[in-house]
Coordinates of C-alpha atoms in Angstrom, one line a residue:
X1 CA 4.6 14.7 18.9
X2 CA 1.8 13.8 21.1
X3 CA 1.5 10.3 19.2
X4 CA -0.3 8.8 22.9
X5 CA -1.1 5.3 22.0
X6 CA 1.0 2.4 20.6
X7 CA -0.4 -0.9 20.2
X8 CA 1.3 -3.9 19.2
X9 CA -0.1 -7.1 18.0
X10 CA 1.3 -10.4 16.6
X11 CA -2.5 -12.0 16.1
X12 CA -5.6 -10.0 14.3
X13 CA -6.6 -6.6 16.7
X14 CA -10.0 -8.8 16.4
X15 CA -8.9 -11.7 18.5
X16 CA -8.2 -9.0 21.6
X17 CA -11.3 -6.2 21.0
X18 CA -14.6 -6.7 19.0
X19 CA -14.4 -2.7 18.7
X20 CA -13.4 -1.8 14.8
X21 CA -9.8 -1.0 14.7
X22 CA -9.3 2.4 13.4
X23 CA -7.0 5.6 13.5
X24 CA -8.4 9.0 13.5
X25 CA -7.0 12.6 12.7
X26 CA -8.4 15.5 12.1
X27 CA -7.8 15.2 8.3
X28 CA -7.2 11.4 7.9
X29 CA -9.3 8.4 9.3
X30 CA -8.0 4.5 8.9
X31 CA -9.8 1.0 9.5
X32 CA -8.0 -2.0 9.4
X33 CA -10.6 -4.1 10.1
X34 CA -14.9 -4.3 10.0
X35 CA -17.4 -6.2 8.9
X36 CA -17.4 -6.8 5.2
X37 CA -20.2 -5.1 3.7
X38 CA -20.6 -3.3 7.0
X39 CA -17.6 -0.6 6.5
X40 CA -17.9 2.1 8.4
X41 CA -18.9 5.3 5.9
X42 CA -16.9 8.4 5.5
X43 CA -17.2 10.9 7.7
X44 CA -20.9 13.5 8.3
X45 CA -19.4 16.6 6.8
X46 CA -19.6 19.9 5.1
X47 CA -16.3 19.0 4.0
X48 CA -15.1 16.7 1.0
X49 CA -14.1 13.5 1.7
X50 CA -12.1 10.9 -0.5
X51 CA -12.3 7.3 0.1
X52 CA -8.7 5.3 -0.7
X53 CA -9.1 1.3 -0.4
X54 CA -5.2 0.0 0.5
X55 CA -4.7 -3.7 -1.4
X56 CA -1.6 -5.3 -1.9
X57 CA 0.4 -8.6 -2.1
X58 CA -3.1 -10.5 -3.6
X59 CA -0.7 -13.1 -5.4
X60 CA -3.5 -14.4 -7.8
X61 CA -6.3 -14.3 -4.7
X62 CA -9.2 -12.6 -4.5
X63 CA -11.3 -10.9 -1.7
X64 CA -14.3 -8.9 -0.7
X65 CA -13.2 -5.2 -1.3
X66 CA -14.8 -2.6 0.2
X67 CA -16.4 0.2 -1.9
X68 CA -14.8 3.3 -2.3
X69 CA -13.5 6.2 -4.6
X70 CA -10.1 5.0 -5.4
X71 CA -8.3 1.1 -5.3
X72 CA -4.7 1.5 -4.8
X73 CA -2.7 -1.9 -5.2
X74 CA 1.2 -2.1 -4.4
X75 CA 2.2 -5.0 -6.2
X76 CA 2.4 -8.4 -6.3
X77 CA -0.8 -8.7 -8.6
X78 CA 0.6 -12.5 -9.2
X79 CA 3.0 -15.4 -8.7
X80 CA 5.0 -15.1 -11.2
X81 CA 3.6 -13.0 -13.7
X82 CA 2.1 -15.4 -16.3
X83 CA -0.1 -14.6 -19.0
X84 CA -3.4 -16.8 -17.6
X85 CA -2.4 -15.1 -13.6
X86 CA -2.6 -11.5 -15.0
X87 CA -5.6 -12.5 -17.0
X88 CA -7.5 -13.8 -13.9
X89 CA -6.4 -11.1 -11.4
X90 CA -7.1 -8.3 -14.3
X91 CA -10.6 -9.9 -14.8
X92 CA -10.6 -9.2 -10.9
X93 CA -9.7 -5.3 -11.0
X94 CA -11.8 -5.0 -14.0
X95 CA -15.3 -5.5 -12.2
X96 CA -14.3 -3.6 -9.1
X97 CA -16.7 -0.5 -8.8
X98 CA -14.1 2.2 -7.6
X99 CA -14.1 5.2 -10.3
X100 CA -9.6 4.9 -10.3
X101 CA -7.9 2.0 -9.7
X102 CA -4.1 2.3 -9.9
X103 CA -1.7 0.1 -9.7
X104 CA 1.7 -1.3 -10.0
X105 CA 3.7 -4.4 -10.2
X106 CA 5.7 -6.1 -7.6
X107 CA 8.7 -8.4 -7.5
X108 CA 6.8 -11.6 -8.4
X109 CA 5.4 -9.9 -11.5
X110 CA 8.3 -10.8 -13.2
X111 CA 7.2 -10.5 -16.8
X112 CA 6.2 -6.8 -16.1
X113 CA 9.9 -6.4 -15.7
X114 CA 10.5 -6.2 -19.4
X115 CA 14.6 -5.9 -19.5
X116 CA 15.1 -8.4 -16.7
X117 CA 12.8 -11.1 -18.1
X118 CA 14.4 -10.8 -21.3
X119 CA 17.3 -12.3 -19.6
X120 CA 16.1 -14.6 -16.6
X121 CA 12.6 -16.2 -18.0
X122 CA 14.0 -19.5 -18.6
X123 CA 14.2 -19.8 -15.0
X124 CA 10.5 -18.9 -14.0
X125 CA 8.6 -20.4 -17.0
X126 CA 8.5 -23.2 -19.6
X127 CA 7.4 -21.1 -22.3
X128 CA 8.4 -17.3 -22.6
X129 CA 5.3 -15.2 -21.5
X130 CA 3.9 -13.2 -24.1
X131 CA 4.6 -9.8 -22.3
X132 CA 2.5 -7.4 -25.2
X133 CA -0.5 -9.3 -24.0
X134 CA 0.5 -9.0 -20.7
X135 CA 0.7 -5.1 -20.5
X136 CA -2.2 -4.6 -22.8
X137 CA -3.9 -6.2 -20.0
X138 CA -2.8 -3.7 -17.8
X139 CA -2.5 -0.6 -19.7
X140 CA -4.9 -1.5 -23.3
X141 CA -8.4 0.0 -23.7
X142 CA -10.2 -2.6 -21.4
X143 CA -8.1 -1.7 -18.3
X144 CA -8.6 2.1 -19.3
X145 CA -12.1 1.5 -19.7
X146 CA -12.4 -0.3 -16.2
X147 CA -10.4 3.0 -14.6
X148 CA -7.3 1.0 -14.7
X149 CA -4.3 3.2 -14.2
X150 CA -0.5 1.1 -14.2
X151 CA 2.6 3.0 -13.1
X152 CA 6.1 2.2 -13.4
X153 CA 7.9 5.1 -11.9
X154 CA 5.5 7.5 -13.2
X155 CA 3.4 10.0 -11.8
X156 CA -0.3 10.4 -12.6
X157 CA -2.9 13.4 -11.8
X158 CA -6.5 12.0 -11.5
X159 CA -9.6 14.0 -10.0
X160 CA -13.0 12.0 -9.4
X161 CA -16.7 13.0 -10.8
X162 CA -18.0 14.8 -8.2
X163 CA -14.8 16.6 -6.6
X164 CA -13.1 19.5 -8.3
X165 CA -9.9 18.3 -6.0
X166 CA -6.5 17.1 -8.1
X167 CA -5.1 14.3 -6.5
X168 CA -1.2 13.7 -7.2
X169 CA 0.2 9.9 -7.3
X170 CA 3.6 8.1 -8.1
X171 CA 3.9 4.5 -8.4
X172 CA 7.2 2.6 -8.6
X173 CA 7.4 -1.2 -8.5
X174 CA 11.0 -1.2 -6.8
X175 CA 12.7 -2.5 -3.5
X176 CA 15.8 -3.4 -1.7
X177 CA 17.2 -6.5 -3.3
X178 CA 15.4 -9.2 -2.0
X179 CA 16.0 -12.8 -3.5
X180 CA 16.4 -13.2 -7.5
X181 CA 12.8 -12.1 -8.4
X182 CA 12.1 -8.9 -10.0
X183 CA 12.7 -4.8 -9.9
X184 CA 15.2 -5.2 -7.3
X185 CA 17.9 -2.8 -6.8
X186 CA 21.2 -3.1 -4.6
X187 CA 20.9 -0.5 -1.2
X188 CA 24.0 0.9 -2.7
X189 CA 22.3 2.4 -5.5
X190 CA 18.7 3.2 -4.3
X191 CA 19.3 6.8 -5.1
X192 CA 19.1 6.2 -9.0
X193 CA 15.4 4.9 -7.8
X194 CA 14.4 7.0 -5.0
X195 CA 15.6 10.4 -6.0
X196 CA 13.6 10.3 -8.8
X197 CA 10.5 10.1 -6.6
X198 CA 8.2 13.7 -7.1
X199 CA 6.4 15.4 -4.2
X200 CA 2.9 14.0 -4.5
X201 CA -0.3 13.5 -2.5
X202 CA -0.2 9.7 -3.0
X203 CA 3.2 7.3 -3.0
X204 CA 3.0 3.7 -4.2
X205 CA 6.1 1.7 -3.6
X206 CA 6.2 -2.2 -3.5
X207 CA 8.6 -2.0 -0.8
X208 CA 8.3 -0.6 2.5
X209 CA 10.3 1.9 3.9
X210 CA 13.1 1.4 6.5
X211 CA 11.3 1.3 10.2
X212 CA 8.1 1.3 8.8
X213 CA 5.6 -1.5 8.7
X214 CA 8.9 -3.6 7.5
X215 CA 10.1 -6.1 10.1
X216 CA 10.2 -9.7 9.4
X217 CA 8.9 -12.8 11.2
X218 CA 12.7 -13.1 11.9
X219 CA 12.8 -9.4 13.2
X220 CA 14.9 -8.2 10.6
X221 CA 13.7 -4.5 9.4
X222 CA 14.6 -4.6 5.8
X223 CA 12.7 -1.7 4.2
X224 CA 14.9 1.2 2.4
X225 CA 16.5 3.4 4.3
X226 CA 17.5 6.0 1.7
X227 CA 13.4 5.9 0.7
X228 CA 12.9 6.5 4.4
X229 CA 15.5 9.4 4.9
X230 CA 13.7 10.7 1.7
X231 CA 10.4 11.0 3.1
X232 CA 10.7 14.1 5.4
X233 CA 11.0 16.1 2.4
X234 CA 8.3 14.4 0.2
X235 CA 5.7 14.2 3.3
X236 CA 2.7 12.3 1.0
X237 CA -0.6 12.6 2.7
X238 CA -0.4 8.9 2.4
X239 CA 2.0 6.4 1.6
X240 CA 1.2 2.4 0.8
X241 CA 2.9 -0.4 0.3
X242 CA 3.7 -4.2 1.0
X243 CA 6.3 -6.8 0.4
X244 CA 6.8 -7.4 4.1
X245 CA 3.7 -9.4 4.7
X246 CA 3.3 -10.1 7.9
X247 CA 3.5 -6.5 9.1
X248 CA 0.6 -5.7 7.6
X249 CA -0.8 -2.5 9.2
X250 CA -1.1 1.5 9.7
X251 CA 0.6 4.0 11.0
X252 CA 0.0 8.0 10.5
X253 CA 3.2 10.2 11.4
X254 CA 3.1 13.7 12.2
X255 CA 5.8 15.8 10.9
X256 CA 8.1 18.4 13.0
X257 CA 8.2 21.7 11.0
X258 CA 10.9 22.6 12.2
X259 CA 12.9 19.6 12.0
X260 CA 11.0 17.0 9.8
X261 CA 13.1 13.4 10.7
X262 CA 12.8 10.0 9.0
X263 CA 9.6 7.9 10.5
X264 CA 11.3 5.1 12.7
X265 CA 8.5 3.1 14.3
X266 CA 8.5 -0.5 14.2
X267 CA 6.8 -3.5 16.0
X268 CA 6.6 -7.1 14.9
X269 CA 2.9 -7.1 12.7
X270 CA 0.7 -4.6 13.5
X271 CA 1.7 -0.7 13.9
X272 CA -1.4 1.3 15.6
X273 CA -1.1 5.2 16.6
X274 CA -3.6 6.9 17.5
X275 CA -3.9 10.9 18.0
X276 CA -5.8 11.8 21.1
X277 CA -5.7 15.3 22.3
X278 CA -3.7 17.0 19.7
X279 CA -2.0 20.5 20.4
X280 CA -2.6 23.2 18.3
X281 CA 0.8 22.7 16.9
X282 CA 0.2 19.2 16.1
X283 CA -2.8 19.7 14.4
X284 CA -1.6 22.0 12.0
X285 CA 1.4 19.8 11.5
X286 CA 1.4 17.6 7.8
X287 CA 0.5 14.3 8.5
X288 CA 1.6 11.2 6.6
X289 CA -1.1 8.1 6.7
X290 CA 1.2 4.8 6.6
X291 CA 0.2 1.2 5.1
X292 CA 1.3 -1.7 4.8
X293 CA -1.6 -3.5 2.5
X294 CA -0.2 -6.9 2.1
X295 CA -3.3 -9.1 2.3
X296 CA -1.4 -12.8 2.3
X297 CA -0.4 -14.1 5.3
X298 CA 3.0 -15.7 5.8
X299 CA 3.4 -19.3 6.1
X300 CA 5.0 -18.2 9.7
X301 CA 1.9 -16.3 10.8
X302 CA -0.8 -18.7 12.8
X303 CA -3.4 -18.3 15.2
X304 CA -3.8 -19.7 18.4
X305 CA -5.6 -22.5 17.0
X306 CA -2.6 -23.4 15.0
X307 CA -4.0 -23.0 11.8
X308 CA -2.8 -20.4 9.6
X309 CA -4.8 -17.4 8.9
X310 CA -7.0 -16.8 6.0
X311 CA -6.2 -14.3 3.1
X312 CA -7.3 -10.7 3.4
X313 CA -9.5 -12.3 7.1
X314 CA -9.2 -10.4 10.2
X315 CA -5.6 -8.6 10.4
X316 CA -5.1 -8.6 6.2
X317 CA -8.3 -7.1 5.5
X318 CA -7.8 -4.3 2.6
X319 CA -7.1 -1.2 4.2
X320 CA -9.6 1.8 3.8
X321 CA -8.2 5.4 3.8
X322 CA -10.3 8.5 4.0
X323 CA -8.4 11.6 3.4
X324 CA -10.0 15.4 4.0
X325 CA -9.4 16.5 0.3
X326 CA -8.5 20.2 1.4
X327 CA -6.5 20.1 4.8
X328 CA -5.8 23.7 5.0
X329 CA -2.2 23.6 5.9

């Protein structure tokens, strides 16, 4: 599909090339990593572009975020999904400039899993978290005010100030079963979850799908297959998630037209693929942009210099996204 390019990396792209690390299509541009305060700007054009700032996996942390239109973060706002953690990380969101920030929970917020925590708190916390405070952080007139939007499984239409451009989103907070933390479903029954997924511009998912930007330190792919055999008929413009820390990254798929297949591309970390030379058939081909936003590192993941590697530094940088708001397809 004249994808020319594959570049694999288990340190930061920055330890092997002072260049920025970016992906450009004709519709779709991605850096994963740049100077903070330095970003590069959207593209010079008589056409409307829409910056998309990729966060996910922040765990209580904050970071420089760049600038942008729209802040999408996939989960994992917190540790465990106390009161004072979603406090402090939704004083975080709040002064954040973008004009939409949406977002949803992950498996470690496991008071935003309101069924679940009815039954399992006494395992996480001393004192039962007081959950109505906890979502009127997250959905009450201060997080409204601030641009705040929270999904959970839910689909959202949102246009910005100065565009006249509708963009679609889903959000769900769901993934494989994966220990005994929260919104976890058995692969068995990921239909009840996935089918229920719209055909939108933007995808949220906490979870990663199967062969993307989901392999383990141990090498294990465990992202959801029946999410990735739903994606050739869903084809988002762009699709972000997290989970899977340590293979933080990008990746933009081109579909076949004719015979649109699941996206199976996989290295250990970092995904890059960049389109050089396009055909006329690829160009006029949907595209799907790709990220994995987690901006921890893993306890596995070290440098060279043996220490381990700073959150949301040089490989877990925030992922910005701009998207050509009318693609002509």
């Amino acid at each position: 599909m004249g994808l020319s390019k594959v570049l694999k990396s288990q340190h930061p792209l920055s330890e092997q090339t002072d260049a920025p690390i970016s992906i450009h299509t004709a519709d779709a541009i991605v850096h994963l990593e740049y100077e903070c305060g330095q970003e590069p700007p959207k593209p010079p054009s008589e056409d409307r572009w829409t910056r998309f700032v990729c966060i996910s996996d922040t765990h209580c942390e904050e970071c420089p975020v760049p600038d942008g239109d729209v802040l999408l973060h996939s989960g994992d706002l917190t540790h465990t999904g106390g009161l004072r953690e979603v406090k402090e990380t939704m004083a975080w969101l709040y002064s954040l400039p973008h004009q939409v920030k949406i977002i949803i929970a992950g498996n470690h917020d496991l008071t935003f899993h309101h069924g679940w925590y009815e039954k399992t708190w006494k395992r996480w916390h001393g004192d039962k978290q007081d959950q109505a405070a906890i979502m009127e952080l997250v959905k009450g007139p201060a997080a409204k005010e601030a641009g705040i939007v929270y999904l959970d499984c839910e689909e959202y239409q949102f246009s910005l100030k100065d565009s006249g451009k509708v963009w679609t989103v889903y959000g769900s907070p769901w993934q494989p079963e994966f220990g005994a933390c929260a919104f976890n479903y058995s692969r068995s029954k990921a239909h009840t979850i996935v089918d229920r997924i719209p055909k939108v511009d933007i995808l949220l998912t906490h979870g990663p799908p199967y062969g993307v930007l989901d392999e383990t330190s141990r090498r294990l792919k465990v992202g959801c297959k029946t999410l990735s055999s739903r994606l050739p008929q869903l084809q988002p413009r762009l699709h972000t998630f997290g989970h899977i820390h340590e293979s933080h990254g990008a990746y933009i798929h081109s579909w076949d037209k004719t015979s649109p297949s699941c996206p199976v591309v996989q290295s250990y970390g970092k995904i890059l693929k960049t389109l050089t030379n396009p055909d006329g058939e690829e160009r006029r081909a949907n595209k799907t942009v790709f990220v994995n936003a987690s901006n921890l590192p893993t306890a596995s993941q070290w440098n060279p210099s043996a220490h381990r590697l700073p959150f949301a530094g040089p490989g877990f940088q925030p992922v910005v996204v701009d998207l050509k708001d009318n693609t002509g397809n």
